[in-house]
Each structure stands twice: as structure tokens, then as C-alpha cells.
Amino acid sequence: MQNRKAPAFQEYAAEILADHRYRLMTFAERGLLFSMRLECWVNRKIPSNAGELAKILGFDASEVGAALSERVKSFFVEDKGFFTCIELDYYRAHLDERKAKQSEKKKKG
């Protein structure tokens, strides 16, 4: 069996809605945030340059540039020209660990 990537991540609505950074966002900021998170889940990182990010996401560069606020950026870590989402990285690691434990149990069992 092939070692497949986790197909999904859980999102807790109450946790997001309780976050003041999210509550203060415009509609465009919220849309960009979730588009960025989805892209990070699939590809682990995304360009931090608004123009490159717009190309990756398939949106207009001026719209992405306008919505790429400090509130949106606060959900990501920027390093060497890329954003990563630490929360999703931790969750992916958790899923990988759980999968490894299940695999070990199957081997023993």
C-alpha cells in the first residue's frame, strides 16, 4: 500500500469564529485566508509575494495584494519568500504519527 497524503484537515468553526483576527477581517480577507490555508494543506507552502500568490491561487494580483493584510498574514509564518501554516503542519504531523502507530499495531496484530 502506498503512503498517501492526508486528504483533509479538521476545521473547528467555533475556534475560528472566536479569533478576533478573523472576526475583524473583511470578506475578501476571509476568502484569501481560507484559499491560502487550502493551498498550504496541499502544497505545504505558498509564495509570500502577492503577485506570485495571486498566480498560484488564480486570482487578480490587485485583489490579493489588497486582501493580504497583517490579519491574514498573522495565520502564517513567512520564511525565505514563502508562507507556511504552522497549525496545519502540526496537524499533518499528528495525522502522520497516528497513521504510523496504526501501521505498527497492524504489523504486531
N, CA, C and O atoms as a Tinker XYZ file with bonds, in Angstrom:
   436  protein
     1  N      0.843000   -1.182000    0.000000    73     2
     2  CA     0.000000    0.000000    0.000000    64     1     3
     3  C      0.893000    1.253000    0.000000    63     2     4     5
     4  O      1.901000    1.322000    0.704000    81     3
     5  N      0.501000    2.202000   -0.785000    73     3     6
     6  CA     1.251000    3.441000   -0.901000    64     5     7
     7  C      1.008000    4.345000    0.304000    63     6     8     9
     8  O     -0.093000    4.373000    0.855000    81     7
     9  N      2.039000    5.083000    0.709000    73     7    10
    10  CA     1.892000    6.025000    1.815000    64     9    11
    11  C      1.246000    7.301000    1.267000    63    10    12    13
    12  O      1.935000    8.164000    0.725000    81    11
    13  N     -0.070000    7.417000    1.409000    73    11    14
    14  CA    -0.820000    8.527000    0.838000    64    13    15
    15  C     -0.840000    9.719000    1.784000    63    14    16    17
    16  O     -0.788000    9.573000    3.005000    81    15
    17  N     -0.918000   10.895000    1.189000    73    15    18
    18  CA    -1.062000   12.121000    1.969000    64    17    19
    19  C     -2.443000   12.158000    2.609000    63    18    20    21
    20  O     -3.404000   11.594000    2.087000    81    19
    21  N     -2.519000   12.830000    3.741000    73    19    22
    22  CA    -3.821000   13.015000    4.387000    64    21    23
    23  C     -4.701000   13.853000    3.460000    63    22    24    25
    24  O     -4.278000   14.919000    3.012000    81    23
    25  N     -5.920000   13.390000    3.166000    73    23    26
    26  CA    -6.764000   14.093000    2.211000    64    25    27
    27  C     -7.469000   15.326000    2.776000    63    26    28    29
    28  O     -7.961000   16.162000    2.019000    81    27
    29  N     -7.517000   15.437000    4.076000    73    27    30
    30  CA    -8.308000   16.516000    4.662000    64    29    31
    31  C     -7.769000   16.914000    6.024000    63    30    32    33
    32  O     -6.996000   16.185000    6.646000    81    31
    33  N     -8.194000   18.086000    6.473000    73    31    34
    34  CA    -7.896000   18.518000    7.835000    64    33    35
    35  C     -9.191000   18.981000    8.476000    63    34    36    37
    36  O    -10.102000   19.461000    7.803000    81    35
    37  N     -9.252000   18.829000    9.782000    73    35    38
    38  CA   -10.436000   19.287000   10.508000    64    37    39
    39  C    -10.315000   20.776000   10.786000    63    38    40    41
    40  O     -9.242000   21.288000   11.103000    81    39
    41  N    -11.441000   21.450000   10.660000    73    39    42
    42  CA   -11.507000   22.877000   10.970000    64    41    43
    43  C    -12.600000   23.047000   12.005000    63    42    44    45
    44  O    -13.728000   22.603000   11.793000    81    43
    45  N    -12.287000   23.676000   13.107000    73    43    46
    46  CA   -13.259000   23.885000   14.171000    64    45    47
    47  C    -13.834000   25.298000   14.059000    63    46    48    49
    48  O    -13.159000   26.282000   14.360000    81    47
    49  N    -15.078000   25.379000   13.625000    73    47    50
    50  CA   -15.717000   26.669000   13.376000    64    49    51
    51  C    -15.699000   27.574000   14.605000    63    50    52    53
    52  O    -15.419000   28.767000   14.490000    81    51
    53  N    -15.992000   27.025000   15.762000    73    51    54
    54  CA   -16.036000   27.839000   16.979000    64    53    55
    55  C    -14.678000   28.455000   17.283000    63    54    56    57
    56  O    -14.591000   29.588000   17.759000    81    55
    57  N    -13.624000   27.705000   17.007000    73    55    58
    58  CA   -12.274000   28.209000   17.263000    64    57    59
    59  C    -11.935000   29.367000   16.324000    63    58    60    61
    60  O    -11.368000   30.372000   16.750000    81    59
    61  N    -12.282000   29.221000   15.061000    73    59    62
    62  CA   -12.027000   30.283000   14.083000    64    61    63
    63  C    -12.869000   31.511000   14.413000    63    62    64    65
    64  O    -12.361000   32.632000   14.439000    81    63
    65  N    -14.153000   31.293000   14.663000    73    63    66
    66  CA   -15.046000   32.417000   14.932000    64    65    67
    67  C    -14.698000   33.153000   16.221000    63    66    68    69
    68  O    -15.002000   34.339000   16.350000    81    67
    69  N    -14.079000   32.487000   17.161000    73    67    70
    70  CA   -13.697000   33.122000   18.419000    64    69    71
    71  C    -12.436000   33.974000   18.276000    63    70    72    73
    72  O    -12.139000   34.792000   19.146000    81    71
    73  N    -11.710000   33.789000   17.206000    73    71    74
    74  CA   -10.444000   34.505000   16.999000    64    73    75
    75  C    -10.725000   35.920000   16.497000    63    74    76    77
    76  O    -11.307000   36.107000   15.428000    81    75
    77  N    -10.309000   36.899000   17.271000    73    75    78
    78  CA   -10.579000   38.294000   16.901000    64    77    79
    79  C     -9.936000   38.692000   15.591000    63    78    80    81
    80  O    -10.468000   39.539000   14.872000    81    79
    81  N     -8.797000   38.093000   15.267000    73    79    82
    82  CA    -8.166000   38.405000   13.982000    64    81    83
    83  C     -9.136000   38.077000   12.843000    63    82    84    85
    84  O     -9.279000   38.855000   11.899000    81    83
    85  N     -9.792000   36.934000   12.938000    73    83    86
    86  CA   -10.741000   36.521000   11.907000    64    85    87
    87  C    -11.980000   37.418000   11.913000    63    86    88    89
    88  O    -12.453000   37.841000   10.858000    81    87
    89  N    -12.491000   37.700000   13.088000    73    87    90
    90  CA   -13.718000   38.487000   13.192000    64    89    91
    91  C    -13.542000   39.900000   12.655000    63    90    92    93
    92  O    -14.507000   40.509000   12.192000    81    91
    93  N    -12.334000   40.424000   12.710000    73    91    94
    94  CA   -12.073000   41.766000   12.207000    64    93    95
    95  C    -11.772000   41.812000   10.712000    63    94    96    97
    96  O    -11.628000   42.894000   10.142000    81    95
    97  N    -11.678000   40.651000   10.077000    73    95    98
    98  CA   -11.342000   40.592000    8.657000    64    97    99
    99  C    -12.521000   40.998000    7.777000    63    98   100   101
   100  O    -13.686000   40.818000    8.132000    81    99
   101  N    -12.174000   41.549000    6.622000    73    99   102
   102  CA   -13.183000   41.803000    5.597000    64   101   103
   103  C    -13.532000   40.476000    4.927000    63   102   104   105
   104  O    -12.867000   39.461000    5.133000    81   103
   105  N    -14.573000   40.511000    4.134000    73   103   106
   106  CA   -14.980000   39.329000    3.390000    64   105   107
   107  C    -13.837000   38.842000    2.490000    63   106   108   109
   108  O    -13.579000   37.641000    2.409000    81   107
   109  N    -13.160000   39.768000    1.820000    73   107   110
   110  CA   -12.045000   39.414000    0.932000    64   109   111
   111  C    -10.890000   38.793000    1.720000    63   110   112   113
   112  O    -10.277000   37.828000    1.263000    81   111
   113  N    -10.595000   39.336000    2.889000    73   111   114
   114  CA    -9.524000   38.782000    3.720000    64   113   115
   115  C     -9.859000   37.352000    4.150000    63   114   116   117
   116  O     -8.998000   36.472000    4.132000    81   115
   117  N    -11.107000   37.134000    4.532000    73   115   118
   118  CA   -11.519000   35.793000    4.953000    64   117   119
   119  C    -11.383000   34.796000    3.802000    63   118   120   121
   120  O    -10.904000   33.679000    3.996000    81   119
   121  N    -11.798000   35.197000    2.627000    73   119   122
   122  CA   -11.683000   34.325000    1.461000    64   121   123
   123  C    -10.234000   34.010000    1.130000    63   122   124   125
   124  O     -9.895000   32.870000    0.811000    81   123
   125  N     -9.387000   35.016000    1.206000    73   123   126
   126  CA    -7.965000   34.802000    0.930000    64   125   127
   127  C     -7.350000   33.894000    1.985000    63   126   128   129
   128  O     -6.567000   33.005000    1.652000    81   127
   129  N     -7.689000   34.102000    3.236000    73   127   130
   130  CA    -7.163000   33.263000    4.311000    64   129   131
   131  C     -7.458000   31.789000    4.039000    63   130   132   133
   132  O     -6.558000   30.953000    4.117000    81   131
   133  N     -8.699000   31.469000    3.724000    73   131   134
   134  CA    -9.047000   30.064000    3.514000    64   133   135
   135  C     -8.456000   29.515000    2.222000    63   134   136   137
   136  O     -8.091000   28.340000    2.166000    81   135
   137  N     -8.355000   30.326000    1.203000    73   135   138
   138  CA    -7.692000   29.879000   -0.026000    64   137   139
   139  C     -6.229000   29.562000    0.252000    63   138   140   141
   140  O     -5.699000   28.570000   -0.248000    81   139
   141  N     -5.582000   30.399000    1.044000    73   139   142
   142  CA    -4.177000   30.175000    1.393000    64   141   143
   143  C     -4.009000   28.925000    2.247000    63   142   144   145
   144  O     -3.073000   28.151000    2.043000    81   143
   145  N     -4.907000   28.729000    3.195000    73   143   146
   146  CA    -4.828000   27.536000    4.056000    64   145   147
   147  C     -5.013000   26.260000    3.241000    63   146   148   149
   148  O     -4.300000   25.279000    3.446000    81   147
   149  N     -5.967000   26.276000    2.323000    73   147   150
   150  CA    -6.185000   25.103000    1.478000    64   149   151
   151  C     -4.949000   24.809000    0.635000    63   150   152   153
   152  O     -4.535000   23.657000    0.507000    81   151
   153  N     -4.372000   25.840000    0.070000    73   151   154
   154  CA    -3.164000   25.676000   -0.741000    64   153   155
   155  C     -2.004000   25.160000    0.101000    63   154   156   157
   156  O     -1.235000   24.312000   -0.351000    81   155
   157  N     -1.877000   25.665000    1.319000    73   155   158
   158  CA    -0.824000   25.194000    2.227000    64   157   159
   159  C     -1.036000   23.730000    2.603000    63   158   160   161
   160  O     -0.069000   22.987000    2.773000    81   159
   161  N     -2.292000   23.312000    2.733000    73   159   162
   162  CA    -2.542000   21.917000    3.077000    64   161   163
   163  C     -2.044000   20.997000    1.960000    63   162   164   165
   164  O     -1.427000   19.965000    2.220000    81   163
   165  N     -2.317000   21.382000    0.738000    73   163   166
   166  CA    -1.951000   20.547000   -0.399000    64   165   167
   167  C     -0.456000   20.625000   -0.710000    63   166   168   169
   168  O      0.176000   19.604000   -0.981000    81   167
   169  N      0.108000   21.829000   -0.672000    73   167   170
   170  CA     1.488000   22.037000   -1.120000    64   169   171
   171  C      2.469000   22.443000   -0.027000    63   170   172   173
   172  O      3.642000   22.697000   -0.302000    81   171
   173  N      1.992000   22.503000    1.203000    73   171   174
   174  CA     2.810000   22.812000    2.384000    64   173   175
   175  C      3.275000   24.258000    2.494000    63   174   176   177
   176  O      3.445000   24.761000    3.605000    81   175
   177  N      3.485000   24.934000    1.376000    73   175   178
   178  CA     3.902000   26.335000    1.437000    64   177   179
   179  C      3.400000   27.062000    0.198000    63   178   180   181
   180  O      3.086000   26.448000   -0.821000    81   179
   181  N      3.331000   28.393000    0.311000    73   179   182
   182  CA     2.877000   29.235000   -0.789000    64   181   183
   183  C      3.765000   30.467000   -0.847000    63   182   184   185
   184  O      4.341000   30.859000    0.168000    81   183
   185  N      3.886000   31.084000   -2.016000    73   183   186
   186  CA     4.718000   32.290000   -2.115000    64   185   187
   187  C      4.171000   33.418000   -1.248000    63   186   188   189
   188  O      2.958000   33.603000   -1.151000    81   187
   189  N      5.066000   34.167000   -0.624000    73   187   190
   190  CA     4.619000   35.306000    0.182000    64   189   191
   191  C      4.490000   36.574000   -0.659000    63   190   192   193
   192  O      3.903000   37.557000   -0.207000    81   191
   193  N      5.024000   36.561000   -1.857000    73   191   194
   194  CA     4.879000   37.679000   -2.780000    64   193   195
   195  C      3.455000   37.688000   -3.318000    63   194   196   197
   196  O      2.985000   36.682000   -3.849000    81   195
   197  N      2.764000   38.822000   -3.184000    73   195   198
   198  CA     1.352000   38.906000   -3.557000    64   197   199
   199  C      1.121000   38.566000   -5.027000    63   198   200   201
   200  O      0.132000   37.909000   -5.351000    81   199
   201  N      2.000000   38.992000   -5.914000    73   199   202
   202  CA     1.840000   38.701000   -7.333000    64   201   203
   203  C      1.955000   37.218000   -7.638000    63   202   204   205
   204  O      1.155000   36.663000   -8.390000    81   203
   205  N      2.954000   36.584000   -7.049000    73   203   206
   206  CA     3.129000   35.142000   -7.245000    64   205   207
   207  C      1.995000   34.366000   -6.588000    63   206   208   209
   208  O      1.499000   33.386000   -7.144000    81   207
   209  N      1.591000   34.807000   -5.413000    73   207   210
   210  CA     0.491000   34.161000   -4.707000    64   209   211
   211  C     -0.787000   34.229000   -5.544000    63   210   212   213
   212  O     -1.527000   33.249000   -5.638000    81   211
   213  N     -1.040000   35.383000   -6.147000    73   211   214
   214  CA    -2.225000   35.558000   -6.994000    64   213   215
   215  C     -2.207000   34.573000   -8.155000    63   214   216   217
   216  O     -3.241000   33.996000   -8.492000    81   215
   217  N     -1.048000   34.375000   -8.768000    73   215   218
   218  CA    -0.940000   33.421000   -9.878000    64   217   219
   219  C     -1.246000   32.005000   -9.408000    63   218   220   221
   220  O     -1.978000   31.266000  -10.066000    81   219
   221  N     -0.677000   31.635000   -8.260000    73   219   222
   222  CA    -0.909000   30.296000   -7.707000    64   221   223
   223  C     -2.398000   30.081000   -7.416000    63   222   224   225
   224  O     -2.950000   29.026000   -7.725000    81   223
   225  N     -3.035000   31.079000   -6.826000    73   223   226
   226  CA    -4.438000   30.954000   -6.428000    64   225   227
   227  C     -5.415000   31.201000   -7.573000    63   226   228   229
   228  O     -6.592000   30.854000   -7.479000    81   227
   229  N     -4.922000   31.802000   -8.652000    73   227   230
   230  CA    -5.793000   32.079000   -9.787000    64   229   231
   231  C     -6.682000   33.291000   -9.596000    63   230   232   233
   232  O     -7.783000   33.359000  -10.142000    81   231
   233  N     -6.191000   34.256000   -8.810000    73   231   234
   234  CA    -6.940000   35.489000   -8.562000    64   233   235
   235  C     -6.188000   36.682000   -9.120000    63   234   236   237
   236  O     -5.014000   36.583000   -9.476000    81   235
   237  N     -6.870000   37.800000   -9.192000    73   235   238
   238  CA    -6.277000   39.044000   -9.652000    64   237   239
   239  C     -5.246000   39.532000   -8.632000    63   238   240   241
   240  O     -5.508000   39.547000   -7.429000    81   239
   241  N     -4.074000   39.928000   -9.126000    73   239   242
   242  CA    -2.979000   40.348000   -8.244000    64   241   243
   243  C     -3.366000   41.545000   -7.376000    63   242   244   245
   244  O     -2.962000   41.615000   -6.216000    81   243
   245  N     -4.130000   42.473000   -7.910000    73   243   246
   246  CA    -4.507000   43.651000   -7.113000    64   245   247
   247  C     -5.470000   43.261000   -5.990000    63   246   248   249
   248  O     -5.408000   43.825000   -4.898000    81   247
   249  N     -6.363000   42.296000   -6.254000    73   247   250
   250  CA    -7.278000   41.830000   -5.206000    64   249   251
   251  C     -6.519000   41.113000   -4.093000    63   250   252   253
   252  O     -6.777000   41.331000   -2.910000    81   251
   253  N     -5.581000   40.257000   -4.487000    73   251   254
   254  CA    -4.785000   39.532000   -3.492000    64   253   255
   255  C     -3.937000   40.513000   -2.697000    63   254   256   257
   256  O     -3.863000   40.417000   -1.472000    81   255
   257  N     -3.308000   41.442000   -3.372000    73   255   258
   258  CA    -2.485000   42.437000   -2.687000    64   257   259
   259  C     -3.284000   43.252000   -1.682000    63   258   260   261
   260  O     -2.799000   43.547000   -0.590000    81   259
   261  N     -4.506000   43.615000   -2.050000    73   259   262
   262  CA    -5.358000   44.398000   -1.153000    64   261   263
   263  C     -5.832000   43.584000    0.042000    63   262   264   265
   264  O     -5.989000   44.123000    1.138000    81   263
   265  N     -6.062000   42.289000   -0.160000    73   263   266
   266  CA    -6.579000   41.444000    0.920000    64   265   267
   267  C     -5.484000   40.829000    1.787000    63   266   268   269
   268  O     -5.767000   40.313000    2.868000    81   267
   269  N     -4.246000   40.882000    1.325000    73   267   270
   270  CA    -3.142000   40.266000    2.064000    64   269   271
   271  C     -2.704000   41.190000    3.203000    63   270   272   273
   272  O     -1.621000   41.775000    3.176000    81   271
   273  N     -3.559000   41.298000    4.178000    73   271   274
   274  CA    -3.356000   42.205000    5.312000    64   273   275
   275  C     -2.523000   41.546000    6.406000    63   274   276   277
   276  O     -2.207000   40.358000    6.333000    81   275
   277  N     -2.181000   42.314000    7.394000    73   275   278
   278  CA    -1.458000   41.775000    8.547000    64   277   279
   279  C     -2.316000   40.752000    9.295000    63   278   280   281
   280  O     -1.788000   39.801000    9.872000    81   279
   281  N     -3.634000   40.948000    9.284000    73   279   282
   282  CA    -4.513000   39.965000    9.926000    64   281   283
   283  C     -4.407000   38.615000    9.220000    63   282   284   285
   284  O     -4.315000   37.576000    9.874000    81   283
   285  N     -4.418000   38.629000    7.901000    73   283   286
   286  CA    -4.288000   37.379000    7.142000    64   285   287
   287  C     -2.913000   36.772000    7.380000    63   286   288   289
   288  O     -2.792000   35.580000    7.663000    81   287
   289  N     -1.886000   37.591000    7.266000    73   287   290
   290  CA    -0.514000   37.107000    7.441000    64   289   291
   291  C     -0.278000   36.528000    8.836000    63   290   292   293
   292  O      0.592000   35.674000    9.011000    81   291
   293  N     -1.034000   36.979000    9.816000    73   291   294
   294  CA    -0.818000   36.522000   11.197000    64   293   295
   295  C     -1.125000   35.037000   11.377000    63   294   296   297
   296  O     -0.741000   34.451000   12.389000    81   295
   297  N     -1.802000   34.424000   10.425000    73   295   298
   298  CA    -2.095000   32.992000   10.490000    64   297   299
   299  C     -0.981000   32.139000    9.877000    63   298   300   301
   300  O     -1.063000   30.911000    9.870000    81   299
   301  N      0.057000   32.800000    9.365000    73   299   302
   302  CA     1.130000   32.114000    8.660000    64   301   303
   303  C      2.493000   32.552000    9.180000    63   302   304   305
   304  O      2.621000   33.574000    9.853000    81   303
   305  N      3.500000   31.763000    8.856000    73   303   306
   306  CA     4.880000   32.117000    9.138000    64   305   307
   307  C      5.546000   32.361000    7.792000    63   306   308   309
   308  O      5.412000   31.555000    6.871000    81   307
   309  N      6.256000   33.463000    7.681000    73   307   310
   310  CA     6.940000   33.790000    6.439000    64   309   311
   311  C      8.430000   33.492000    6.591000    63   310   312   313
   312  O      9.072000   33.925000    7.548000    81   311
   313  N      8.964000   32.745000    5.627000    73   311   314
   314  CA    10.379000   32.403000    5.655000    64   313   315
   315  C     10.883000   32.195000    4.233000    63   314   316   317
   316  O     10.324000   31.403000    3.474000    81   315
   317  N     11.930000   32.905000    3.888000    73   315   318
   318  CA    12.600000   32.753000    2.587000    64   317   319
   319  C     11.645000   32.840000    1.405000    63   318   320   321
   320  O     11.740000   32.054000    0.462000    81   319
   321  N     10.730000   33.794000    1.461000    73   319   322
   322  CA     9.829000   34.039000    0.343000    64   321   323
   323  C      8.587000   33.172000    0.294000    63   322   324   325
   324  O      7.868000   33.166000   -0.705000    81   323
   325  N      8.331000   32.433000    1.379000    73   323   326
   326  CA     7.158000   31.558000    1.403000    64   325   327
   327  C      6.412000   31.691000    2.722000    63   326   328   329
   328  O      6.996000   31.996000    3.762000    81   327
   329  N      5.099000   31.452000    2.651000    73   327   330
   330  CA     4.270000   31.325000    3.840000    64   329   331
   331  C      4.060000   29.849000    4.117000    63   330   332   333
   332  O      3.891000   29.053000    3.193000    81   331
   333  N      4.072000   29.490000    5.384000    73   331   334
   334  CA     3.636000   28.172000    5.823000    64   333   335
   335  C      2.628000   28.380000    6.938000    63   334   336   337
   336  O      2.619000   29.420000    7.598000    81   335
   337  N      1.790000   27.395000    7.140000    73   335   338
   338  CA     0.791000   27.462000    8.203000    64   337   339
   339  C      1.184000   26.444000    9.268000    63   338   340   341
   340  O      0.963000   25.244000    9.105000    81   339
   341  N      1.758000   26.925000   10.337000    73   339   342
   342  CA     2.268000   26.051000   11.393000    64   341   343
   343  C      1.156000   25.176000   11.968000    63   342   344   345
   344  O      1.376000   23.999000   12.255000    81   343
   345  N     -0.020000   25.739000   12.134000    73   343   346
   346  CA    -1.145000   24.971000   12.670000    64   345   347
   347  C     -1.416000   23.738000   11.802000    63   346   348   349
   348  O     -1.599000   22.638000   12.323000    81   347
   349  N     -1.440000   23.922000   10.485000    73   347   350
   350  CA    -1.678000   22.795000    9.584000    64   349   351
   351  C     -0.495000   21.835000    9.560000    63   350   352   353
   352  O     -0.680000   20.625000    9.430000    81   351
   353  N      0.715000   22.365000    9.683000    73   351   354
   354  CA     1.900000   21.499000    9.744000    64   353   355
   355  C      1.848000   20.599000   10.972000    63   354   356   357
   356  O      2.167000   19.413000   10.888000    81   355
   357  N      1.449000   21.155000   12.104000    73   355   358
   358  CA     1.316000   20.354000   13.329000    64   357   359
   359  C      0.228000   19.293000   13.178000    63   358   360   361
   360  O      0.389000   18.152000   13.611000    81   359
   361  N     -0.874000   19.689000   12.560000    73   359   362
   362  CA    -1.970000   18.747000   12.383000    64   361   363
   363  C     -1.551000   17.612000   11.447000    63   362   364   365
   364  O     -1.869000   16.449000   11.695000    81   363
   365  N     -0.835000   17.956000   10.371000    73   363   366
   366  CA    -0.336000   16.938000    9.450000    64   365   367
   367  C      0.597000   15.978000   10.175000    63   366   368   369
   368  O      0.518000   14.767000    9.969000    81   367
   369  N      1.477000   16.501000   11.016000    73   367   370
   370  CA     2.398000   15.662000   11.794000    64   369   371
   371  C      1.621000   14.747000   12.731000    63   370   372   373
   372  O      1.976000   13.580000   12.893000    81   371
   373  N      0.564000   15.267000   13.347000    73   371   374
   374  CA    -0.296000   14.470000   14.224000    64   373   375
   375  C     -0.920000   13.306000   13.446000    63   374   376   377
   376  O     -0.930000   12.171000   13.923000    81   375
   377  N     -1.436000   13.592000   12.259000    73   375   378
   378  CA    -2.038000   12.542000   11.440000    64   377   379
   379  C     -1.005000   11.506000   11.012000    63   378   380   381
   380  O     -1.282000   10.307000   11.008000    81   379
   381  N      0.185000   11.976000   10.652000    73   379   382
   382  CA     1.262000   11.052000   10.260000    64   381   383
   383  C      1.652000   10.145000   11.422000    63   382   384   385
   384  O      1.876000    8.948000   11.240000    81   383
   385  N      1.731000   10.724000   12.606000    73   383   386
   386  CA     2.081000    9.942000   13.803000    64   385   387
   387  C      1.000000    8.891000   14.089000    63   386   388   389
   388  O      1.303000    7.735000   14.383000    81   387
   389  N     -0.240000    9.311000   13.997000    73   387   390
   390  CA    -1.348000    8.387000   14.237000    64   389   391
   391  C     -1.352000    7.257000   13.217000    63   390   392   393
   392  O     -1.588000    6.099000   13.560000    81   391
   393  N     -1.090000    7.602000   11.966000    73   391   394
   394  CA    -1.040000    6.592000   10.905000    64   393   395
   395  C      0.100000    5.600000   11.146000    63   394   396   397
   396  O     -0.061000    4.398000   10.930000    81   395
   397  N      1.246000    6.104000   11.594000    73   395   398
   398  CA     2.395000    5.231000   11.880000    64   397   399
   399  C      2.076000    4.277000   13.026000    63   398   400   401
   400  O      2.431000    3.099000   12.972000    81   399
   401  N      1.408000    4.779000   14.064000    73   399   402
   402  CA     1.025000    3.926000   15.197000    64   401   403
   403  C      0.038000    2.847000   14.762000    63   402   404   405
   404  O      0.149000    1.696000   15.183000    81   403
   405  N     -0.910000    3.210000   13.933000    73   403   406
   406  CA    -1.876000    2.235000   13.439000    64   405   407
   407  C     -1.185000    1.173000   12.599000    63   406   408   409
   408  O     -1.537000   -0.005000   12.668000    81   407
   409  N     -0.217000    1.579000   11.819000    73   407   410
   410  CA     0.529000    0.649000   10.976000    64   409   411
   411  C      1.324000   -0.340000   11.845000    63   410   412   413
   412  O      1.392000   -1.533000   11.547000    81   411
   413  N      1.915000    0.179000   12.911000    73   411   414
   414  CA     2.664000   -0.687000   13.844000    64   413   415
   415  C      1.754000   -1.702000   14.491000    63   414   416   417
   416  O      2.118000   -2.871000   14.621000    81   415
   417  N      0.569000   -1.271000   14.899000    73   415   418
   418  CA    -0.395000   -2.178000   15.528000    64   417   419
   419  C     -0.805000   -3.283000   14.551000    63   418   420   421
   420  O     -0.962000   -4.438000   14.946000    81   419
   421  N     -0.975000   -2.931000   13.293000    73   419   422
   422  CA    -1.347000   -3.934000   12.285000    64   421   423
   423  C     -0.231000   -4.954000   12.101000    63   422   424   425
   424  O     -0.491000   -6.147000   11.945000    81   423
   425  N      1.012000   -4.480000   12.121000    73   423   426
   426  CA     2.156000   -5.375000   11.961000    64   425   427
   427  C      2.253000   -6.343000   13.126000    63   426   428   429
   428  O      2.585000   -7.514000   12.942000    81   427
   429  N      1.961000   -5.852000   14.331000    73   427   430
   430  CA     2.035000   -6.696000   15.539000    64   429   431
   431  C      0.840000   -7.632000   15.642000    63   430   432   433
   432  O      0.950000   -8.745000   16.155000    81   431
   433  N     -0.302000   -7.167000   15.147000    73   431   434
   434  CA    -1.546000   -7.815000   15.410000    64   433   435
   435  C     -1.897000   -8.958000   14.570000    63   434   436
   436  O     -2.958000   -9.555000   14.752000    81   435
